[in-house]
Coordinates of C-alpha atoms in Angstrom, one line a residue:
M1 CA -3.5 -118.6 214.3
S2 CA -6.1 -116.4 216.6
T3 CA -7.9 -118.2 219.3
D4 CA -10.2 -115.2 220.0
P5 CA -13.7 -116.8 220.3
S6 CA -15.0 -113.4 218.8
V7 CA -12.9 -113.5 215.9
D8 CA -15.9 -114.1 213.6
D9 CA -18.1 -111.2 214.9
R10 CA -17.1 -109.1 211.7
V11 CA -18.9 -111.9 209.6
D12 CA -22.4 -111.2 211.4
I13 CA -22.0 -107.3 210.5
D14 CA -21.2 -108.2 206.8
I15 CA -24.3 -110.2 206.5
A16 CA -26.1 -107.3 207.9
Q17 CA -25.1 -105.0 205.8
C18 CA -26.3 -107.1 202.9
L19 CA -29.8 -107.0 203.8
A20 CA -29.7 -103.0 203.9
P21 CA -32.9 -101.4 201.6
G22 CA -31.5 -99.8 198.5
V23 CA -28.2 -101.6 199.1
A24 CA -29.4 -105.6 199.4
R25 CA -26.9 -108.0 198.2
S26 CA -26.7 -111.6 197.9
F27 CA -24.3 -113.7 199.8
F28 CA -22.9 -117.1 200.6
L29 CA -22.0 -117.8 204.0
Y30 CA -19.0 -120.5 204.0
A31 CA -19.4 -122.3 207.8
G32 CA -17.7 -124.8 208.7
A33 CA -18.2 -127.6 211.4
G34 CA -19.0 -125.8 214.9
S35 CA -18.3 -122.3 213.4
G36 CA -22.2 -121.2 214.7
K37 CA -24.0 -121.1 211.4
T38 CA -27.5 -121.1 212.7
R39 CA -26.6 -118.3 215.5
S40 CA -25.9 -116.4 212.5
L41 CA -28.6 -117.3 210.6
V42 CA -30.8 -116.4 213.4
L43 CA -28.9 -113.2 214.3
A44 CA -29.0 -112.1 210.4
L45 CA -33.0 -112.5 210.6
Q46 CA -33.5 -110.6 213.7
H47 CA -31.5 -107.9 212.1
G48 CA -33.5 -108.5 209.0
T49 CA -36.8 -107.8 211.1
K50 CA -35.4 -104.8 212.7
E51 CA -34.2 -103.3 209.8
R52 CA -37.3 -103.7 207.3
G53 CA -40.1 -104.7 210.0
H54 CA -42.3 -102.0 209.1
D55 CA -41.9 -102.3 205.5
L56 CA -42.5 -106.3 205.4
A57 CA -45.6 -105.7 207.7
L58 CA -47.2 -102.9 205.4
R59 CA -46.6 -105.2 202.3
G60 CA -47.7 -108.1 203.9
Q61 CA -44.2 -109.7 203.2
Q62 CA -42.1 -112.4 205.2
I63 CA -38.3 -113.1 205.6
A64 CA -38.3 -117.0 204.1
V65 CA -35.8 -119.2 205.5
I66 CA -35.7 -123.2 204.3
T67 CA -34.1 -125.7 206.3
F68 CA -33.1 -129.2 205.7
T69 CA -35.6 -130.8 208.5
N70 CA -38.9 -130.0 210.5
A71 CA -36.6 -130.3 213.5
A72 CA -34.2 -127.5 212.5
A73 CA -37.6 -125.7 211.3
T74 CA -38.8 -125.7 214.8
E75 CA -35.5 -124.8 216.6
I76 CA -34.6 -121.8 214.3
S77 CA -38.3 -120.5 214.7
S78 CA -38.4 -121.0 218.6
R79 CA -35.2 -119.0 218.8
L80 CA -37.1 -116.3 217.0
D81 CA -40.0 -116.4 219.1
F82 CA -42.2 -117.6 216.5
D83 CA -42.0 -113.9 215.0
P84 CA -45.0 -113.6 212.5
L85 CA -42.6 -111.6 209.9
I86 CA -40.7 -114.8 209.7
T87 CA -41.6 -118.1 207.8
V88 CA -39.3 -121.1 208.5
S89 CA -40.2 -124.4 206.3
T90 CA -38.5 -127.6 204.7
I91 CA -37.7 -127.3 200.9
H92 CA -40.9 -129.4 200.0
S93 CA -43.4 -127.2 202.1
F94 CA -41.7 -124.1 200.7
A95 CA -41.8 -125.4 197.0
W96 CA -45.3 -126.4 197.0
N97 CA -46.5 -123.3 198.7
L98 CA -44.8 -121.5 196.1
V99 CA -46.2 -123.6 193.1
N100 CA -49.3 -125.1 193.9
E101 CA -51.5 -122.3 192.2
F102 CA -50.2 -122.9 188.7
Q103 CA -52.8 -125.9 188.6
E104 CA -52.7 -125.9 184.4
D105 CA -48.7 -125.5 184.2
I106 CA -48.7 -128.4 186.6
R107 CA -50.6 -130.5 184.5
D108 CA -48.8 -129.4 181.6
W109 CA -45.7 -130.2 183.5
M110 CA -47.1 -133.4 184.4
K111 CA -47.9 -134.7 181.1
L112 CA -44.3 -134.1 179.9
E113 CA -42.6 -135.8 183.0
L114 CA -44.8 -138.9 182.6
A115 CA -44.2 -139.4 179.0
A116 CA -40.4 -139.2 179.8
S117 CA -40.2 -141.5 182.4
I118 CA -42.8 -143.9 180.6
A119 CA -40.4 -143.9 177.6
K120 CA -37.2 -144.4 179.9
L121 CA -38.9 -147.4 181.8
E122 CA -40.1 -149.1 178.6
S123 CA -36.7 -149.4 177.4
S124 CA -34.7 -150.3 180.2
S125 CA -36.1 -153.6 181.3
S126 CA -33.9 -155.9 183.8
K127 CA -33.3 -159.5 184.5
P128 CA -37.0 -161.1 185.2
G129 CA -37.7 -161.8 188.7
T130 CA -35.2 -159.5 190.5
K131 CA -36.2 -156.4 192.6
K132 CA -34.9 -154.1 189.9
E133 CA -37.4 -155.6 187.3
E134 CA -40.2 -155.9 190.2
D135 CA -39.5 -152.0 190.7
R136 CA -39.6 -151.2 187.0
L137 CA -42.8 -152.6 186.5
Y138 CA -44.4 -151.2 189.5
R139 CA -42.9 -147.7 188.2
L140 CA -44.3 -148.2 184.6
E141 CA -47.8 -149.2 185.7
R142 CA -48.0 -146.5 188.1
D143 CA -47.1 -143.8 185.7
R144 CA -49.1 -145.3 182.7
A145 CA -52.2 -145.0 185.0
S146 CA -51.4 -141.4 186.3
A147 CA -51.1 -140.5 182.5
A148 CA -54.3 -142.1 181.9
L149 CA -56.3 -140.1 184.4
I150 CA -54.4 -137.0 184.3
D151 CA -56.8 -134.4 182.1
G152 CA -59.6 -135.7 184.7
I153 CA -57.9 -134.2 187.5
R154 CA -59.7 -131.2 188.8
R155 CA -56.5 -130.0 191.4
F156 CA -53.3 -131.6 192.2
T157 CA -52.3 -131.7 195.7
Y158 CA -49.1 -132.5 198.0
N159 CA -49.1 -133.2 201.5
P160 CA -44.8 -132.8 203.1
A161 CA -45.6 -135.1 205.9
G162 CA -48.1 -137.8 203.6
E163 CA -48.2 -140.9 201.8
N164 CA -49.2 -138.8 198.5
R165 CA -50.8 -141.8 197.0
E166 CA -54.0 -140.2 195.7
K167 CA -54.3 -140.0 191.5
A168 CA -54.0 -135.9 192.1
A169 CA -51.2 -135.9 194.3
L170 CA -47.4 -135.1 193.3
N171 CA -44.6 -136.9 195.3
H172 CA -41.7 -135.5 196.6
S173 CA -39.0 -135.1 194.3
Q174 CA -41.8 -134.0 191.3
V175 CA -42.7 -130.8 193.4
I176 CA -39.2 -129.9 193.9
K177 CA -38.4 -130.5 189.8
L178 CA -41.7 -128.7 189.3
A179 CA -40.7 -125.8 191.5
A180 CA -37.2 -125.5 189.6
H181 CA -38.8 -125.7 186.1
L182 CA -41.6 -122.9 186.8
L183 CA -39.0 -120.8 188.5
T184 CA -36.7 -120.7 185.3
S185 CA -39.7 -120.7 182.7
K186 CA -42.2 -118.5 184.3
P187 CA -41.3 -115.0 185.5
T188 CA -44.6 -114.5 187.1
L189 CA -43.8 -116.9 189.6
A190 CA -40.4 -115.5 190.1
H191 CA -42.2 -112.2 190.7
I192 CA -44.2 -113.8 193.4
L193 CA -41.4 -115.0 195.2
I194 CA -39.6 -112.0 195.6
N195 CA -43.3 -109.9 196.4
R196 CA -44.1 -112.6 199.1
H197 CA -40.0 -112.9 200.6
P198 CA -37.7 -110.1 199.6
I199 CA -35.0 -112.2 201.9
L200 CA -34.9 -116.2 201.1
F201 CA -32.4 -117.5 203.4
I202 CA -31.1 -121.7 202.8
D203 CA -29.6 -123.3 205.2
E204 CA -27.6 -126.1 204.4
S205 CA -27.3 -125.0 201.0
Q206 CA -24.6 -127.7 199.9
D207 CA -27.2 -130.3 200.4
T208 CA -30.3 -128.5 198.9
N209 CA -31.7 -129.9 195.4
K210 CA -29.3 -128.6 193.0
T211 CA -31.6 -127.9 190.4
L212 CA -33.7 -125.6 192.6
L213 CA -30.9 -124.1 194.2
E214 CA -30.0 -123.1 190.7
A215 CA -33.3 -121.8 190.0
F216 CA -33.0 -119.6 193.0
I217 CA -29.8 -118.4 192.0
H218 CA -31.0 -117.7 188.5
V219 CA -34.1 -115.4 190.1
A220 CA -31.2 -113.6 192.4
K221 CA -29.0 -112.7 189.3
E222 CA -32.0 -111.5 187.5
N223 CA -33.1 -109.5 190.4
E224 CA -30.2 -108.0 192.1
G225 CA -30.9 -105.1 194.7
R226 CA -34.8 -106.2 194.7
F227 CA -34.1 -110.2 196.3
V228 CA -31.6 -111.1 198.9
L229 CA -30.6 -114.7 198.8
G230 CA -28.4 -115.8 201.6
L231 CA -26.8 -119.3 201.5
F232 CA -25.6 -120.6 204.6
G233 CA -23.6 -123.7 204.4
D234 CA -20.0 -125.6 204.0
T235 CA -19.2 -127.5 201.0
M236 CA -17.0 -130.1 202.7
Q237 CA -20.5 -131.2 204.8
R238 CA -22.0 -132.2 201.8
I239 CA -23.6 -135.4 202.1
Y240 CA -26.0 -136.0 199.5
N241 CA -25.6 -136.6 195.7
E242 CA -28.4 -134.1 194.5
G243 CA -26.4 -131.3 196.3
K244 CA -24.9 -128.7 194.6
T245 CA -21.2 -129.4 194.3
D246 CA -19.5 -125.7 193.2
I247 CA -21.4 -123.3 195.1
E248 CA -18.6 -121.1 195.7
T249 CA -17.7 -121.1 192.1
S250 CA -20.9 -120.3 190.4
I251 CA -22.4 -117.7 192.7
P252 CA -21.9 -114.0 190.9
A253 CA -18.7 -112.1 191.4
S254 CA -21.2 -109.4 193.2
W255 CA -22.2 -111.7 195.9
A256 CA -20.7 -111.3 199.5
T257 CA -18.5 -114.3 200.4
P258 CA -17.9 -113.9 204.1
V259 CA -16.1 -117.1 205.9
K260 CA -16.5 -118.4 209.6
V261 CA -12.9 -119.7 211.1
M262 CA -13.8 -120.2 214.6
N263 CA -14.8 -123.6 215.9
H264 CA -16.4 -123.4 218.9
R265 CA -17.6 -127.1 219.7
S266 CA -14.5 -129.1 219.7
P267 CA -11.3 -128.9 221.4
E268 CA -7.6 -128.7 219.9
R269 CA -7.1 -132.4 218.9
I270 CA -10.1 -132.6 217.4
V271 CA -10.3 -129.5 214.8
E272 CA -6.5 -130.3 214.1
L273 CA -7.7 -133.8 212.9
S274 CA -10.6 -132.5 211.0
N275 CA -8.2 -129.7 209.3
R276 CA -6.5 -132.6 208.2
I277 CA -9.0 -134.5 206.6
R278 CA -10.2 -131.6 204.2
A279 CA -6.6 -130.1 204.0
D280 CA -6.4 -132.0 200.4
V281 CA -9.8 -130.7 199.1
D282 CA -10.2 -127.1 199.8
D283 CA -8.4 -123.8 202.0
H284 CA -10.9 -123.5 204.5
P285 CA -8.5 -124.5 208.4
Q286 CA -10.8 -123.9 210.9
Q287 CA -9.1 -122.3 214.4
S288 CA -10.3 -123.6 218.0
R289 CA -10.6 -121.9 221.0
A290 CA -8.2 -121.8 223.9
D291 CA -10.9 -122.4 226.5
R292 CA -12.1 -125.9 224.5
G293 CA -8.8 -127.4 225.9
M294 CA -6.7 -130.3 223.8
G295 CA -9.4 -132.9 223.8
T296 CA -8.5 -136.5 222.9
V297 CA -8.7 -138.7 219.4
R298 CA -8.0 -142.5 219.2
L299 CA -7.8 -144.7 215.9
F300 CA -8.6 -148.2 216.4
V301 CA -8.1 -150.5 214.4
A302 CA -9.7 -154.1 213.9
G303 CA -9.6 -157.1 210.9
V304 CA -12.7 -157.0 208.8
D305 CA -13.9 -160.2 210.5
S306 CA -13.5 -159.1 214.1
D307 CA -16.9 -159.6 216.5
T308 CA -18.3 -155.9 216.8
A309 CA -19.8 -156.3 220.0
A310 CA -16.4 -157.0 221.6
S311 CA -14.1 -154.7 219.5
E312 CA -16.5 -151.6 220.1
T313 CA -16.9 -152.6 224.1
A314 CA -13.0 -152.8 224.4
A315 CA -12.6 -149.3 222.6
A316 CA -15.0 -147.5 224.7
E317 CA -13.7 -149.3 228.0
Q318 CA -10.1 -147.8 226.8
M319 CA -11.4 -144.7 226.0
A320 CA -12.7 -144.5 229.5
E321 CA -9.4 -145.1 230.9
I322 CA -7.2 -142.9 228.4
T323 CA -9.6 -139.8 229.3
G324 CA -10.7 -140.6 233.0
D325 CA -14.0 -140.2 231.7
A326 CA -16.1 -142.8 233.2
D327 CA -19.2 -142.5 230.9
W328 CA -17.2 -144.1 228.2
A329 CA -18.0 -147.6 229.7
I330 CA -21.4 -147.4 229.7
P331 CA -22.4 -150.3 227.4
A332 CA -24.7 -149.5 224.7
I333 CA -27.3 -151.6 225.9
D334 CA -27.3 -149.8 229.1
D335 CA -28.4 -146.4 227.2
V336 CA -31.1 -148.0 225.3
R337 CA -32.5 -149.3 229.0
T338 CA -32.8 -145.8 230.2
G339 CA -34.2 -143.8 227.5
K340 CA -31.4 -141.2 229.1
N341 CA -29.8 -139.2 226.1
P342 CA -26.4 -141.8 225.2
A343 CA -23.3 -141.3 227.0
V344 CA -21.7 -142.1 223.7
K345 CA -22.9 -141.8 220.3
R346 CA -22.1 -144.5 218.0
L347 CA -22.1 -143.1 214.2
I348 CA -22.0 -146.3 211.7
L349 CA -22.2 -146.1 207.8
E350 CA -25.4 -147.4 206.9
H351 CA -29.1 -148.0 208.7
S352 CA -28.8 -151.7 208.8
M353 CA -25.9 -151.3 210.8
A354 CA -27.5 -149.7 213.5
A355 CA -30.7 -152.2 212.6
Q356 CA -28.4 -155.1 213.6
R357 CA -27.0 -153.6 216.5
F358 CA -30.5 -152.3 218.0
G359 CA -32.7 -155.2 217.1
F360 CA -34.8 -153.9 214.6
A361 CA -33.1 -155.2 211.4
E362 CA -36.4 -157.8 210.3
L363 CA -38.7 -154.7 210.0
L364 CA -36.1 -152.4 208.0
N365 CA -34.9 -155.4 205.5
A366 CA -38.9 -155.6 204.9
L367 CA -39.2 -151.6 204.5
K368 CA -36.3 -151.4 202.2
S369 CA -38.2 -154.3 199.7
L370 CA -40.9 -151.6 199.3
P371 CA -41.2 -150.7 195.2
G372 CA -40.5 -147.3 194.5
D373 CA -38.6 -144.4 196.5
N374 CA -37.2 -145.6 199.5
T375 CA -36.7 -141.7 201.0
S376 CA -39.0 -142.0 203.7
V377 CA -37.8 -145.7 205.0
L378 CA -34.6 -144.4 205.4
D379 CA -35.5 -141.0 207.0
G380 CA -38.2 -142.6 209.7
S381 CA -40.9 -140.9 207.8
V382 CA -42.8 -143.9 206.4
A383 CA -46.4 -142.9 206.6
E384 CA -47.9 -146.1 207.2
L385 CA -46.0 -146.5 210.4
Q386 CA -46.9 -143.1 211.9
V387 CA -49.9 -144.3 213.9
F388 CA -47.9 -146.6 215.7
L389 CA -44.9 -144.6 216.3
N390 CA -47.2 -141.4 217.3
Q391 CA -50.2 -142.7 218.7
V392 CA -49.9 -146.7 220.0
G393 CA -46.5 -146.4 221.0
P394 CA -47.1 -143.1 223.5
L395 CA -50.3 -144.4 224.9
I396 CA -48.8 -147.9 225.6
Q397 CA -45.9 -145.9 227.6
A398 CA -48.4 -143.7 229.3
H399 CA -50.3 -147.3 230.2
Q400 CA -47.3 -148.7 231.8
R401 CA -46.5 -146.2 233.9
G402 CA -50.4 -145.8 234.8
D403 CA -50.7 -142.2 233.3
K404 CA -54.3 -142.1 232.3
F405 CA -54.7 -138.5 231.9
T406 CA -51.9 -138.6 229.0
I407 CA -53.9 -141.8 227.6
A408 CA -57.1 -139.9 227.6
R409 CA -54.9 -137.1 225.6
I410 CA -53.8 -139.2 223.3
V411 CA -57.4 -140.5 222.2
R412 CA -59.3 -137.0 222.4
E413 CA -56.4 -135.8 219.6
N414 CA -56.4 -138.4 217.4
S415 CA -59.0 -141.0 217.6
P416 CA -62.0 -140.9 214.8
L417 CA -64.1 -142.3 217.8
M418 CA -63.6 -138.7 219.3
R419 CA -63.4 -136.4 216.2
R420 CA -65.6 -133.3 216.4
E421 CA -68.2 -133.6 214.2
L422 CA -69.4 -136.8 215.9
L423 CA -69.5 -135.1 219.2
E424 CA -71.4 -132.4 217.9
Q425 CA -74.2 -134.6 216.2
V426 CA -74.6 -136.7 219.6
S427 CA -74.6 -133.7 222.0
S428 CA -77.9 -133.2 222.5
E429 CA -78.4 -137.1 222.7
S430 CA -79.1 -138.4 226.6
G431 CA -76.4 -140.4 227.3
A432 CA -74.4 -140.3 224.2
L433 CA -70.9 -139.2 225.2
R434 CA -71.0 -141.7 228.4
R435 CA -71.5 -144.4 225.7
I436 CA -68.5 -142.9 223.1
L437 CA -66.3 -142.8 226.2
S438 CA -67.2 -146.2 227.3
E439 CA -66.5 -147.2 223.4
C440 CA -63.4 -145.8 223.7
Q441 CA -62.0 -146.9 227.1
A442 CA -62.7 -150.4 225.6
A443 CA -60.9 -150.0 222.7
V444 CA -57.9 -148.8 225.0
D445 CA -58.1 -151.9 227.1
Q446 CA -58.5 -154.0 224.2
L447 CA -55.3 -152.4 222.8
T448 CA -53.3 -152.5 226.1
N449 CA -54.3 -156.4 226.9
L450 CA -51.9 -157.0 223.9
W451 CA -49.2 -156.3 226.1
E452 CA -50.4 -158.6 229.1
G453 CA -48.2 -161.5 227.5
N454 CA -44.7 -162.1 228.2
S455 CA -43.7 -161.0 224.9
P456 CA -45.0 -158.0 223.0
P457 CA -47.4 -158.1 220.1
T458 CA -46.9 -158.3 216.2
V459 CA -47.4 -155.0 214.4
G460 CA -50.6 -157.2 212.8
Q461 CA -52.0 -157.6 215.9
V462 CA -52.1 -154.2 216.7
A463 CA -53.0 -153.5 213.4
G464 CA -55.9 -155.8 213.9
V465 CA -56.9 -154.1 216.9
L466 CA -57.0 -150.6 215.9
E467 CA -58.9 -151.6 212.5
E468 CA -61.6 -153.6 214.5
T469 CA -62.0 -150.8 217.2
R470 CA -61.4 -147.6 215.0
L471 CA -59.1 -146.2 218.0
F472 CA -56.7 -144.9 215.5
S473 CA -56.9 -144.7 211.7
L474 CA -54.6 -147.0 209.5
T475 CA -53.4 -146.1 206.2
T476 CA -54.6 -147.9 203.0
S477 CA -51.9 -149.7 202.9
I478 CA -51.9 -151.1 206.3
K479 CA -55.6 -152.2 205.7
T480 CA -55.1 -153.7 202.3
A481 CA -52.4 -156.1 203.8
L482 CA -54.5 -156.9 206.8
L483 CA -57.5 -157.8 204.4
T484 CA -55.1 -159.9 202.2
A485 CA -53.9 -161.9 204.8
E486 CA -57.4 -162.6 206.3
A487 CA -58.6 -163.3 202.9
E488 CA -59.5 -166.9 201.7
G489 CA -56.8 -167.5 198.6
G490 CA -55.2 -163.9 199.9
D491 CA -52.1 -164.8 198.1
E492 CA -53.6 -164.0 194.6
F493 CA -54.2 -160.6 195.5
S494 CA -50.6 -160.0 196.7
T495 CA -48.9 -157.3 195.3
A496 CA -45.1 -156.6 196.0
E497 CA -45.9 -153.9 198.0
I498 CA -48.4 -155.6 200.1
D499 CA -46.1 -158.7 200.6
V500 CA -43.8 -156.3 202.1
W501 CA -46.4 -154.9 204.3
Q502 CA -47.7 -158.3 205.4
S503 CA -43.9 -158.9 206.2
C504 CA -44.0 -156.0 208.3
L505 CA -47.3 -157.0 210.1
A506 CA -45.6 -160.1 211.0
S507 CA -42.7 -158.3 212.9
S508 CA -42.3 -157.6 216.7
F509 CA -44.1 -154.1 217.5
S510 CA -40.6 -153.7 219.7
Q511 CA -39.4 -153.2 216.3
V512 CA -41.3 -150.5 215.3
E513 CA -40.7 -148.8 218.7
R514 CA -36.8 -149.3 218.1
Y515 CA -37.0 -148.0 214.7
G516 CA -39.1 -145.1 215.6
R517 CA -36.2 -144.3 218.4
Y518 CA -33.7 -144.9 216.4
F519 CA -34.8 -142.1 213.7
A520 CA -35.9 -139.7 216.6
G521 CA -32.2 -139.7 217.6
T522 CA -32.8 -140.8 220.9
T523 CA -30.5 -144.1 221.1
P524 CA -26.7 -144.4 220.8
F525 CA -26.6 -145.0 217.3
A526 CA -26.8 -142.8 214.3
T527 CA -25.1 -142.8 210.7
H528 CA -22.3 -141.0 209.5
Q529 CA -25.1 -139.0 207.0
G530 CA -27.5 -138.4 210.0
V531 CA -25.6 -136.6 212.5
K532 CA -24.6 -133.2 210.3
G533 CA -25.3 -129.9 212.7
L534 CA -25.6 -132.3 215.8
E535 CA -22.7 -132.7 218.4
F536 CA -22.2 -135.0 221.2
P537 CA -19.5 -134.9 224.3
R538 CA -18.4 -138.8 223.4
V539 CA -18.2 -139.7 219.8
M540 CA -17.2 -143.2 218.3
V541 CA -17.3 -143.3 214.5
V542 CA -17.6 -147.1 213.4
I543 CA -15.9 -147.7 209.8
S544 CA -16.9 -151.2 207.9
D545 CA -17.2 -151.1 204.5
Q546 CA -17.8 -155.0 204.5
E547 CA -20.6 -154.5 206.8
A548 CA -22.4 -151.3 205.0
G549 CA -22.3 -153.4 201.7
G550 CA -22.7 -150.3 199.8
F551 CA -20.5 -148.8 196.9
M552 CA -21.3 -145.3 197.3
F553 CA -18.4 -144.8 199.8
S554 CA -15.2 -146.7 200.9
Y555 CA -13.1 -146.1 204.0
D556 CA -10.9 -148.8 202.9
K557 CA -9.8 -146.6 200.1
L558 CA -9.7 -143.3 202.0
L559 CA -7.8 -144.9 204.5
G560 CA -5.1 -146.6 202.1
A561 CA -6.2 -150.3 202.9
K562 CA -7.2 -150.4 198.9
G563 CA -5.8 -148.9 196.2
L564 CA -7.6 -146.3 194.0
T565 CA -8.9 -147.4 190.8
T566 CA -8.2 -145.8 187.2
T567 CA -11.4 -144.4 187.4
D568 CA -10.9 -142.8 190.7
I569 CA -7.7 -141.4 189.9
S570 CA -9.5 -139.7 186.8
N571 CA -12.5 -138.3 188.5
A572 CA -10.2 -136.8 191.4
A573 CA -8.1 -135.1 188.3
E574 CA -11.5 -133.9 186.8
G575 CA -12.7 -132.6 189.9
K576 CA -15.9 -135.0 190.0
D577 CA -17.3 -136.6 192.9
S578 CA -16.8 -140.6 193.7
S579 CA -16.8 -142.8 196.3
L580 CA -13.7 -141.3 197.8
S581 CA -14.6 -137.5 197.9
R582 CA -18.0 -138.7 199.4
T583 CA -16.1 -140.9 202.0
R584 CA -13.9 -137.8 202.7
R585 CA -16.6 -135.9 203.3
L586 CA -18.3 -138.0 205.7
M587 CA -15.3 -138.7 207.8
Y588 CA -14.8 -134.6 208.2
V589 CA -18.7 -134.6 209.1
T590 CA -18.4 -137.6 212.0
A591 CA -15.4 -136.5 213.0
S592 CA -16.4 -132.9 213.9
R593 CA -19.1 -134.0 215.7
A594 CA -17.1 -134.7 219.0
S595 CA -17.3 -131.6 221.9
E596 CA -15.0 -133.8 224.2
S597 CA -13.2 -136.8 223.0
L598 CA -13.5 -138.8 219.5
A599 CA -12.8 -142.6 218.7
V600 CA -12.6 -144.1 215.3
V601 CA -13.2 -147.7 215.3
A602 CA -12.2 -149.2 211.6
Y603 CA -12.9 -152.8 210.4
T604 CA -10.3 -153.1 207.6
S605 CA -8.3 -156.0 205.5
D606 CA -5.3 -154.4 206.1
P607 CA -4.9 -152.7 209.7
Q608 CA -1.4 -152.2 209.2
A609 CA -1.9 -150.2 205.9
V610 CA -4.4 -148.1 207.7
R611 CA -2.2 -147.3 210.7
A612 CA 0.7 -146.3 208.2
F613 CA -1.7 -143.9 206.4
A614 CA -3.0 -142.7 209.6
I615 CA 0.7 -141.8 210.5
D616 CA 2.2 -140.8 206.9
N617 CA -0.7 -138.2 206.5
A618 CA -0.8 -136.7 210.2
W619 CA -4.3 -137.5 211.0
F620 CA -3.1 -139.8 214.1
T621 CA 0.1 -140.0 215.7
D622 CA 1.7 -143.4 216.5
K623 CA 0.7 -143.2 219.8
E624 CA -2.9 -142.4 219.2
I625 CA -3.5 -145.5 217.0
I626 CA -4.7 -148.9 218.7
I627 CA -4.3 -152.1 217.1
L628 CA -7.3 -154.3 218.4

C-alpha cells in the first residue's frame, strides 16, 4: 500500500477534465476523512474559472457551490479570494434564491402542503397533556391560520438566518421541499438554474437533503453536456437522516467517480482503526502518510454508573503518561477558563451531555421544550438568542477589559438608537447628536451595571434593560414573554411557547454565554455529529447510551454489550438504515478527527463484552484497552 502523499493528484486532474467545455461531465468524488476534499473542491473551482472565466463573465454566469454551514461557505470563499465568478452558499440560501420569484407556484404548492399537513395532524392525536399532543395542537393551529390567510399574501418571504414567523414567511424545511418540487415539475426553473450556474458543486453531498439532491441529479441527467453537477462526499460520514444513502448506486453510469485514498490528517494507528470501523460497510480503506508517524489509540471502558468526571479525568491523565504529551492532562475546566482552543476535544453523543458538563443544562432543557421544529435549538442558531450572543455578550466582554472602542463599534453597528435614518433626521439640530450619544452611554451604563454584583444577571434582567433603553432590538417572542411576565394575571395569556421563553428569561445569563461558546466550537466539548470536517490533535470520544437517552444510536449494540434485535438483523440484511449503522458512522467520524492521539471512553453495562468485541474485531489490541 502506497504512502506517497501525492497518490491522489490524479483525482484533481480527472475532475478538471470533467469541467472542459464541450465534454462537460458530472461526477461524484468519494473522499474519506482527512483526504483533502476541500482542497480538491477549491482546485476544481480555480480550474473552472480559469477554463471558463471569459464565457462566464460574458454571459453573467457563476459557478455555484452549496456547503453545509455558513462557516464552510466563508472558508471556501476566502480561499478563493472571494472570486466574483463563484458564489458559495448554504443549501437553504441557494434554494430560496432559485425559487423566490415563482410566487404563484409557491402559493399553489403551499396550499397543497398545508392541506396535507392539516389532514395528517387532525387524524393523529396523542395523549392529552403530553408534549407530543401540545406540539400537535400548536402545529395544527398554526397551519389552519396559515391556510386561512394564504390567498391574502402578496409575496412570500424567507430569511435563512431569521425567525420566519411572519404570515408570509416559509420555514426552512418548506424551502427545501419547494425547491425540489419546482426543479422536477417546472422545466423553466431547471433552465434558469443551468443558465445561472452551468457548474454546481455540492459539498458534503451525502448529508444534503435527499429529495433536493435527487432533483439536482434529475436536472443533470436531463442536461448532460450542458450542466455539470459535482458531488463531493463520503457516505460513511453521513450523519443526518435526511441525507441520501445510495449516492454511489443511484448516479448515472456516464458520470465520473474518482476516489481519494490518502488520509493526510491522521497517523497510521488511527487510520487503521478508522478502516476497521468501516470495513463491514464498504470497500474504501484509506492509506496513511509515512510522515504522520504511528500515533496512539486507547479504549477506556467504565461501568455505566461510573463517575463521569473522575473517569474522564483518569483517562486523560493516563493518555498524558502513555503519549508523553502533557497537554492531555490539562483539565477541561482550565480550557474553559482560558478561552483558548481546548487542548483535548471531548466528543459527546448528545448536546445535553455537554450542557451538564459545561453548565448550561437549565437553558438547553427549556429550549428543547419549544413547540415545533427544534433544529435551531440544536445547532445554536435560535433567533431569539442572537442579540444576547452577538451584541450583549461581546459588549460586556469589551466592558470588562476596558475596551471603549469596541463598545462604541457594537452600539454604532447594531443599536436602534444609532440607526442611520434617525441620525440623518437630527443632523441639522443643534446638540441632537450629543443627546443621542448621551442616551446611548446611559443605556450601556445601565446594561453593564447588571454585572456589578457577585453573580451575573438573569437573561430576563438583561432583556428588561434592552427593552427599556432600546439599546438593542429583541424578538417578538422575548418581548411577549417579558410583557406577559409583568402583566397582572399574566399566566392566563401564556402559551406553551411563552412558558418556555419565561423559563429561559429566568436562567443566568452565563448559561447563554456558555450555550453560545459551545455552539461556536470554542469549548472542550462537541457532539459526535458536530465535528465532521474538523480535526484536533487530541480527541476524547465519550460513549454513553444511558446518558444520551436516545434511541437513534446504540454504542452498546455496536460494541457487543447488547445483542441485536430481530429488526436490527432484518434491517442489516435488507440494507436499511438502523441505529447500528448510524452509530457505526458516528464512530468513524469521531475516531477520524484525531491528528495525533485518540482516547475512547465507553460507559457500558458490560465492560468485559466491550473488551472482547474490540479485540475480536481487531479494533483495539489487548494492550490498548484499559478497564477503569
